[in-house]
XYZ file of N, CA and C in Angstrom:
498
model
N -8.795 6.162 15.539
C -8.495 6.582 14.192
C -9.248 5.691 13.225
N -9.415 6.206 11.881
C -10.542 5.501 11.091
C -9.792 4.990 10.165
N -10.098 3.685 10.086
C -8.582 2.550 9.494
C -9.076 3.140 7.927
N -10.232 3.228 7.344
C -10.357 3.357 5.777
C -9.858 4.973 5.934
N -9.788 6.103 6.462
C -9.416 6.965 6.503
C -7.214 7.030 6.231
N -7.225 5.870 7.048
C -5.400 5.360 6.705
C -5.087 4.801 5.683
N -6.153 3.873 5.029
C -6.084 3.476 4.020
C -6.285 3.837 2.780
N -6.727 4.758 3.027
C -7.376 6.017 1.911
C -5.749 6.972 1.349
N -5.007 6.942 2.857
C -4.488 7.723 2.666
C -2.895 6.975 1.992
N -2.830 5.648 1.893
C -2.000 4.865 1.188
C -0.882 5.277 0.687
N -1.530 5.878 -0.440
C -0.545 6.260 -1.280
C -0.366 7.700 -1.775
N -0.705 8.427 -1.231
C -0.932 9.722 -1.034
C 0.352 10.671 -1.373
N 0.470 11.842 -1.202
C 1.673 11.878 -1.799
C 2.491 12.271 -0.455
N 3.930 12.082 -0.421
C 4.245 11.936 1.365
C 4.956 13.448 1.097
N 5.679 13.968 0.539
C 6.267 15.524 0.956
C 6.399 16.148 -0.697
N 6.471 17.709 -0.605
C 6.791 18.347 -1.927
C 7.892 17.825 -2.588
N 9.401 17.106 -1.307
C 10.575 16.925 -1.994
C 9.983 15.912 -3.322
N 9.246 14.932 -2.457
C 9.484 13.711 -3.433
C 8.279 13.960 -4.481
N 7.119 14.661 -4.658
C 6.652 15.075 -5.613
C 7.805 15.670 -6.745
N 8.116 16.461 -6.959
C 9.385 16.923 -7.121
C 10.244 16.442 -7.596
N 10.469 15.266 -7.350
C 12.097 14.252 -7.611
C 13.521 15.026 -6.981
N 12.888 15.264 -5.628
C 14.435 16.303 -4.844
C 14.624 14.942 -4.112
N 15.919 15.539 -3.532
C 16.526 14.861 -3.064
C 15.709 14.314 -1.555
N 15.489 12.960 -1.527
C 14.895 12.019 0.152
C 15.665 12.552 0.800
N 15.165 13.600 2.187
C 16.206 13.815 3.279
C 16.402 12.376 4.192
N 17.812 12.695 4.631
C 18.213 11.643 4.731
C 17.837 11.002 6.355
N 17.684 10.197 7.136
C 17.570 9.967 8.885
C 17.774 11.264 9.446
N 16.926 11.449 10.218
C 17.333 12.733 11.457
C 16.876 13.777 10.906
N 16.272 14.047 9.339
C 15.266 15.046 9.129
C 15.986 16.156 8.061
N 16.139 17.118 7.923
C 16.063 17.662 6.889
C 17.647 17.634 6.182
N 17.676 17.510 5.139
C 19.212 17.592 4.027
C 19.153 19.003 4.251
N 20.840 18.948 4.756
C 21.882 20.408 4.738
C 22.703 20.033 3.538
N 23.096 21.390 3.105
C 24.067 21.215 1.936
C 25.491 19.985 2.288
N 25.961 19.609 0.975
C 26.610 18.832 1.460
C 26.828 17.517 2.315
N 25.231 17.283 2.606
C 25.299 16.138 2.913
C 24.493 15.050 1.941
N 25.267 13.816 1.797
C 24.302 12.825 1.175
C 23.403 11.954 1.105
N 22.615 11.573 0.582
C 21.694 10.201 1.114
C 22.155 9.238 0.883
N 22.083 7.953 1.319
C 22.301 6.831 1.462
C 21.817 6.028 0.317
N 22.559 5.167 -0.042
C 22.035 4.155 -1.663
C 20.270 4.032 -1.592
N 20.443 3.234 -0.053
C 19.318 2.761 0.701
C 18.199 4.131 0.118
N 18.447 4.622 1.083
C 17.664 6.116 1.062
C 16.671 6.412 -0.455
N 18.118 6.304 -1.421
C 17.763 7.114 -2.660
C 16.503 5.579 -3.496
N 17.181 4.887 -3.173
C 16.268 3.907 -3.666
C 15.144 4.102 -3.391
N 14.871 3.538 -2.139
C 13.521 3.343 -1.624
C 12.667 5.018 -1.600
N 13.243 6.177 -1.461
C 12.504 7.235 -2.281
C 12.279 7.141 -3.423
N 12.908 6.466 -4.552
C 12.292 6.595 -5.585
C 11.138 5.856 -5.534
N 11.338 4.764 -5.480
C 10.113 4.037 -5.563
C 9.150 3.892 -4.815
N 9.371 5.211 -3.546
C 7.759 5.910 -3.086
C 7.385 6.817 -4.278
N 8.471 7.639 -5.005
C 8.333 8.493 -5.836
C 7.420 8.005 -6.999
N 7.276 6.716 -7.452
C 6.598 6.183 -8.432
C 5.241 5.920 -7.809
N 5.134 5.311 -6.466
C 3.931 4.871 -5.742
C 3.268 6.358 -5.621
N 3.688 7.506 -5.585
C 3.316 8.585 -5.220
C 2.292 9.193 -6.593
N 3.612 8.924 -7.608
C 2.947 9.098 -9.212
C 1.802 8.635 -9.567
N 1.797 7.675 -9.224
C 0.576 6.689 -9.942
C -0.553 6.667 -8.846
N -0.440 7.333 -8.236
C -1.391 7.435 -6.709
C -1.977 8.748 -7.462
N -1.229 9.440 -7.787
C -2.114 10.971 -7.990
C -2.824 11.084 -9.300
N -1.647 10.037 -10.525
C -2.557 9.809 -11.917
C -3.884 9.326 -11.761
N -3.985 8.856 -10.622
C -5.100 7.262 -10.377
C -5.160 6.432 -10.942
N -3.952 5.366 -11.365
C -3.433 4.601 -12.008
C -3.338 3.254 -11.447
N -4.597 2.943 -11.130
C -4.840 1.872 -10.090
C -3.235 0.403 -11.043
N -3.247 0.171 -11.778
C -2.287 -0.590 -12.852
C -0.782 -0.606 -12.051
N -0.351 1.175 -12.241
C 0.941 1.680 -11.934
C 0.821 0.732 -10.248
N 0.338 1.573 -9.510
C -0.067 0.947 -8.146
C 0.364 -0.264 -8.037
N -0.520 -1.397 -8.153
C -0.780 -2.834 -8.506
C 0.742 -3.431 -8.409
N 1.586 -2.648 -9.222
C 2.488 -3.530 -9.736
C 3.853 -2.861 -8.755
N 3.545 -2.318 -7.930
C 4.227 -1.511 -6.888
C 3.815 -2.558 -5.122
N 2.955 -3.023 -4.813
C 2.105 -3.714 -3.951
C 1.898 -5.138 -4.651
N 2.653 -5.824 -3.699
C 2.475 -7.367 -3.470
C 1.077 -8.015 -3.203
N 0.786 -9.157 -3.981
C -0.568 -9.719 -4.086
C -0.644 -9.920 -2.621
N 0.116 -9.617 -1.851
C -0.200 -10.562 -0.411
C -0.229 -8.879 0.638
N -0.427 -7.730 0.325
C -0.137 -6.345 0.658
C -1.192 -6.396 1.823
N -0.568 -5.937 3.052
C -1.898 -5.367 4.310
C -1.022 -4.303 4.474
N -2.297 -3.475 4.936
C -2.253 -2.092 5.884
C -2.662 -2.477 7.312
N -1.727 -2.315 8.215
C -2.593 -2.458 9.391
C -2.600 -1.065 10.148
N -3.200 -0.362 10.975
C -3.181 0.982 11.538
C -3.291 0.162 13.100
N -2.549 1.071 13.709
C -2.040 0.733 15.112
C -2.880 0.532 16.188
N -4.473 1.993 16.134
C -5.269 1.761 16.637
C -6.458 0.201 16.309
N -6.465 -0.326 15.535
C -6.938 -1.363 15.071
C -6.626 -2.281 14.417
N -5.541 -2.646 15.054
C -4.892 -4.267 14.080
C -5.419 -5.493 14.194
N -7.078 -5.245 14.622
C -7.050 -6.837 14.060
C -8.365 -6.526 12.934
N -8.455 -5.199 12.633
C -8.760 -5.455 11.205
C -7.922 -4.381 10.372
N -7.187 -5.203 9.491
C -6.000 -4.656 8.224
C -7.464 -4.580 7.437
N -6.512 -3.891 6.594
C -7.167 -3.610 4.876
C -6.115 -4.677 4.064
N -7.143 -5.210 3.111
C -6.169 -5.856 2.143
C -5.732 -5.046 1.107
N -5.282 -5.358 0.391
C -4.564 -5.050 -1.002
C -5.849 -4.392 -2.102
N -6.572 -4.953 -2.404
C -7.817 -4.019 -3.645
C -8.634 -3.430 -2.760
N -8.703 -3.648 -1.516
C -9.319 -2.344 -0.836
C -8.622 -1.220 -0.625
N -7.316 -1.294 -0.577
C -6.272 -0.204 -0.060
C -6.100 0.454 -1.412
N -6.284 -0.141 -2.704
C -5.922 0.451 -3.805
C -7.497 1.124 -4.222
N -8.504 0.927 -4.074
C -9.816 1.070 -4.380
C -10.166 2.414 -3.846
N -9.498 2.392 -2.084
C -9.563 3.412 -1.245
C -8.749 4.745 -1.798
N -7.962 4.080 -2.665
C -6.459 5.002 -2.628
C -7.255 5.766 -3.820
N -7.788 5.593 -4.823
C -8.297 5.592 -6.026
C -9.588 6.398 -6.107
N -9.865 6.548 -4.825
C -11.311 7.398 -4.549
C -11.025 8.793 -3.701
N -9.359 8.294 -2.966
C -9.668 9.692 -2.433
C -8.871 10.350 -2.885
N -8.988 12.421 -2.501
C -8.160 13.277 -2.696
C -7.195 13.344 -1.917
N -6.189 13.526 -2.931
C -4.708 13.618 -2.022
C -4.878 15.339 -0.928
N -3.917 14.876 -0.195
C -3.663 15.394 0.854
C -2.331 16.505 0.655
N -2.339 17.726 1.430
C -0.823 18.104 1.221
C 0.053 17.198 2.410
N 1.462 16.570 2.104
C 1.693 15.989 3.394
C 3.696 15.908 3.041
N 4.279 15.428 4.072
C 5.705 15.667 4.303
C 6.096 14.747 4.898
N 7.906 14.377 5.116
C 7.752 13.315 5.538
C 9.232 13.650 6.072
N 9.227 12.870 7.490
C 10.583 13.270 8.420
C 11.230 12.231 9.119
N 12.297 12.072 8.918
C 12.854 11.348 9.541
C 13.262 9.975 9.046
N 13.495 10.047 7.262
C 12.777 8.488 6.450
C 14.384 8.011 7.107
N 14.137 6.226 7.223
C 14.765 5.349 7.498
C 15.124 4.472 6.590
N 15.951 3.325 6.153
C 16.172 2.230 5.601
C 16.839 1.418 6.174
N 16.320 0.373 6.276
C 16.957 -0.748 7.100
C 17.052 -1.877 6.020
N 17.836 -2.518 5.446
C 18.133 -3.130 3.772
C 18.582 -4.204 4.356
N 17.761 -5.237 4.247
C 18.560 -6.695 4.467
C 17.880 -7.559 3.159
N 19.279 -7.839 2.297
C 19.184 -8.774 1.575
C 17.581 -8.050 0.350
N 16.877 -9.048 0.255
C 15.690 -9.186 -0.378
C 14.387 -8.734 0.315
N 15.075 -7.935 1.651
C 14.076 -7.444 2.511
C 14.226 -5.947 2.797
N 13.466 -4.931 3.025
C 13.358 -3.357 3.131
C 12.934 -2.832 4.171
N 13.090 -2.377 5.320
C 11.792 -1.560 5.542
C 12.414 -0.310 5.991
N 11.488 0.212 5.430
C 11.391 1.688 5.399
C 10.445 2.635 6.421
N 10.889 3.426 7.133
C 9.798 4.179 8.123
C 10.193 5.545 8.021
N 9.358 5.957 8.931
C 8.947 7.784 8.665
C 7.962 8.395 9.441
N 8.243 9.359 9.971
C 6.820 10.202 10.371
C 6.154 11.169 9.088
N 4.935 11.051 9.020
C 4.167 11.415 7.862
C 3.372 12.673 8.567
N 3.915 13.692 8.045
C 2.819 15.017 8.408
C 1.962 15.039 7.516
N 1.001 15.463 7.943
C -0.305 15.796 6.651
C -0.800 16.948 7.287
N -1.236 17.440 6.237
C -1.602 18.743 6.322
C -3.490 18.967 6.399
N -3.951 18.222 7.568
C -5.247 18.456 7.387
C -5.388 19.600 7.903
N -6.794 19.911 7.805
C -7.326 21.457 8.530
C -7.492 21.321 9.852
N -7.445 22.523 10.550
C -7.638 22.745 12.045
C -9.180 22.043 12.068
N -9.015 21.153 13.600
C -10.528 20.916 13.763
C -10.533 19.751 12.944
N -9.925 18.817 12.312
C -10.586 17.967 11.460
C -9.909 16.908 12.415
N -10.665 15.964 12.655
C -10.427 14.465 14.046
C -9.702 13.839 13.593
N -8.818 14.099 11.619
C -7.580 13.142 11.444
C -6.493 13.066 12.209
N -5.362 12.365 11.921
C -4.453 13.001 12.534
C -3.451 13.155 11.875
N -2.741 14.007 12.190
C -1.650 15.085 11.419
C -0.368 14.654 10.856
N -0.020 13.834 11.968
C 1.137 13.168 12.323
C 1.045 11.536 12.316
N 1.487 10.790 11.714
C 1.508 9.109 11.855
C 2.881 8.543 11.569
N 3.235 8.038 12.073
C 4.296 7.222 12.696
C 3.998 5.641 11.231
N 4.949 5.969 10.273
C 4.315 4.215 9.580
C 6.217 3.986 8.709
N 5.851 2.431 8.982
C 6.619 1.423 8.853
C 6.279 0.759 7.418
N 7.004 0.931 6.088
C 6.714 0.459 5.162
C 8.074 -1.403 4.596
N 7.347 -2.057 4.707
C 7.993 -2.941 4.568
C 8.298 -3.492 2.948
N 8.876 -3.749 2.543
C 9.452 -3.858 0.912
C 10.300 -5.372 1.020
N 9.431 -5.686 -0.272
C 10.565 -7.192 -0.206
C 10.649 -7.120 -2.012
N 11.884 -7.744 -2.488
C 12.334 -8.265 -3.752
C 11.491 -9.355 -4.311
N 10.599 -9.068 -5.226
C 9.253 -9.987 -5.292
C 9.901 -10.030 -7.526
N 10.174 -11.278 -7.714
C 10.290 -11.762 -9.183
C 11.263 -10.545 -9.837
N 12.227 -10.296 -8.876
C 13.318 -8.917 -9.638
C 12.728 -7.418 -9.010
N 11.256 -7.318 -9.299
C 11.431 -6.258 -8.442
C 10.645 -5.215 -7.029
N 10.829 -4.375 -6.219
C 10.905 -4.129 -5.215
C 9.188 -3.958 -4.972
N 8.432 -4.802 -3.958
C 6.824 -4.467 -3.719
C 6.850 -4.176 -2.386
N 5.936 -3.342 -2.036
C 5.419 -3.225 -0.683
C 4.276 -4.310 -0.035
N 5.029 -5.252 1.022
C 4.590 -6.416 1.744
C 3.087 -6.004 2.382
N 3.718 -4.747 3.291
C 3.008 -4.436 4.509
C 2.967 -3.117 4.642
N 2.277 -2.055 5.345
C 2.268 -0.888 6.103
C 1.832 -1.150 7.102
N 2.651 -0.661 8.356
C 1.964 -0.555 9.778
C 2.079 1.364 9.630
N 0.886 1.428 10.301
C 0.542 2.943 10.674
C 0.470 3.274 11.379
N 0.334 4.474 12.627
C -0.058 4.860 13.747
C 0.229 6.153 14.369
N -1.617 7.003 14.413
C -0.934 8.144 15.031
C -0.170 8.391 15.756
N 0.313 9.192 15.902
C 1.752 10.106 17.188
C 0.747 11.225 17.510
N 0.185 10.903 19.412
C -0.523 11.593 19.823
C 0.528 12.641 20.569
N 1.908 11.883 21.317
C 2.932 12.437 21.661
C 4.339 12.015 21.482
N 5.113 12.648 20.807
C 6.658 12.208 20.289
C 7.142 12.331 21.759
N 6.964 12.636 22.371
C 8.045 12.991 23.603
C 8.044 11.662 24.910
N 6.095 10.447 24.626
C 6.507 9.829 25.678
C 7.228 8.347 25.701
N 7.514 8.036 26.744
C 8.503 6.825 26.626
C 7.888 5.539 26.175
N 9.048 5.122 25.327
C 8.292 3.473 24.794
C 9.089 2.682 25.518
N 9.032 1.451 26.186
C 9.041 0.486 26.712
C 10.553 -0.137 25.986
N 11.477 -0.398 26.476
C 12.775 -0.971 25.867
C 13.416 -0.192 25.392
């Protein structure tokens, strides 16, 4: 997989809900009536919801102040070279968004620490060597009051079905 191709895809916008301002479905995939999201949940969607905004304005500024001076992307197929922080925003800033969705979001909330994960569908075209599906881990920490993204780990999902180790 092509790490500036992941990095490109940053901040992209992750599903129609959260374009939108609908409701983050909650773990386990799509909101049925009557059910709610989690504090966790609603939070940390919003403030993809803003990363999403300012990703599509091209608001390299909005961005910036969303992403921690210390921000890596790493993609799974190639972690020992991350993208830093003004490359990931530079990348983000040059390319066209994607149609894309997002299943299964998580929150795991400790203290002054976040992380957030998800499988990310994107909607490329048949035939195109991206991949469709990525598996990413967004990490969030409480940085001077308020909430930045530390880290992204990324990584296609060639198959959901085989076994991981533990």
């Amino acid at each position: 997989m092509n790490p500036i191709f992941l990095a490109s895809l940053l901040l992209l916008p992750l599903s129609g809900a959260a374009q939108n301002n609908a409701p983050v479905p909650p773990p386990g995939g799509a909101m049925h009536r009557g059910q709610t999201v989690t504090v966790q949940v609603k939070q940390f969607g919003d403030l993809e919801n803003k990363l999403i905004a300012a990703t599509a304005a091209k608001d390299a500024e909005a961005v910036s102040q969303l992403l921690a001076d210390n921000y890596v992307l790493r993609v799974g197929a190639n972690l020992g070279d991350p993208t830093n922080r003004a490359e990931a925003i530079q990348q983000a800033m040059a390319s066209a968004s994607i149609a894309s969705r997002v299943e299964n979001l998580a929150v795991l909330d400790e203290d002054h620490m976040a992380v957030v994960s998800f499988i990310w569908n994107l909607d490329v075209p048949s035939g195109d060597p991206h991949a469709k599906k990525i598996f990413v881990v967004d990490t969030w920490k409480q940085i001077g009051g308020s909430w930045k993204i530390v880290a992204r780990y990324a990584s296609a999902v060639d198959r959901v079905d085989a076994l991981v180790p533990g």
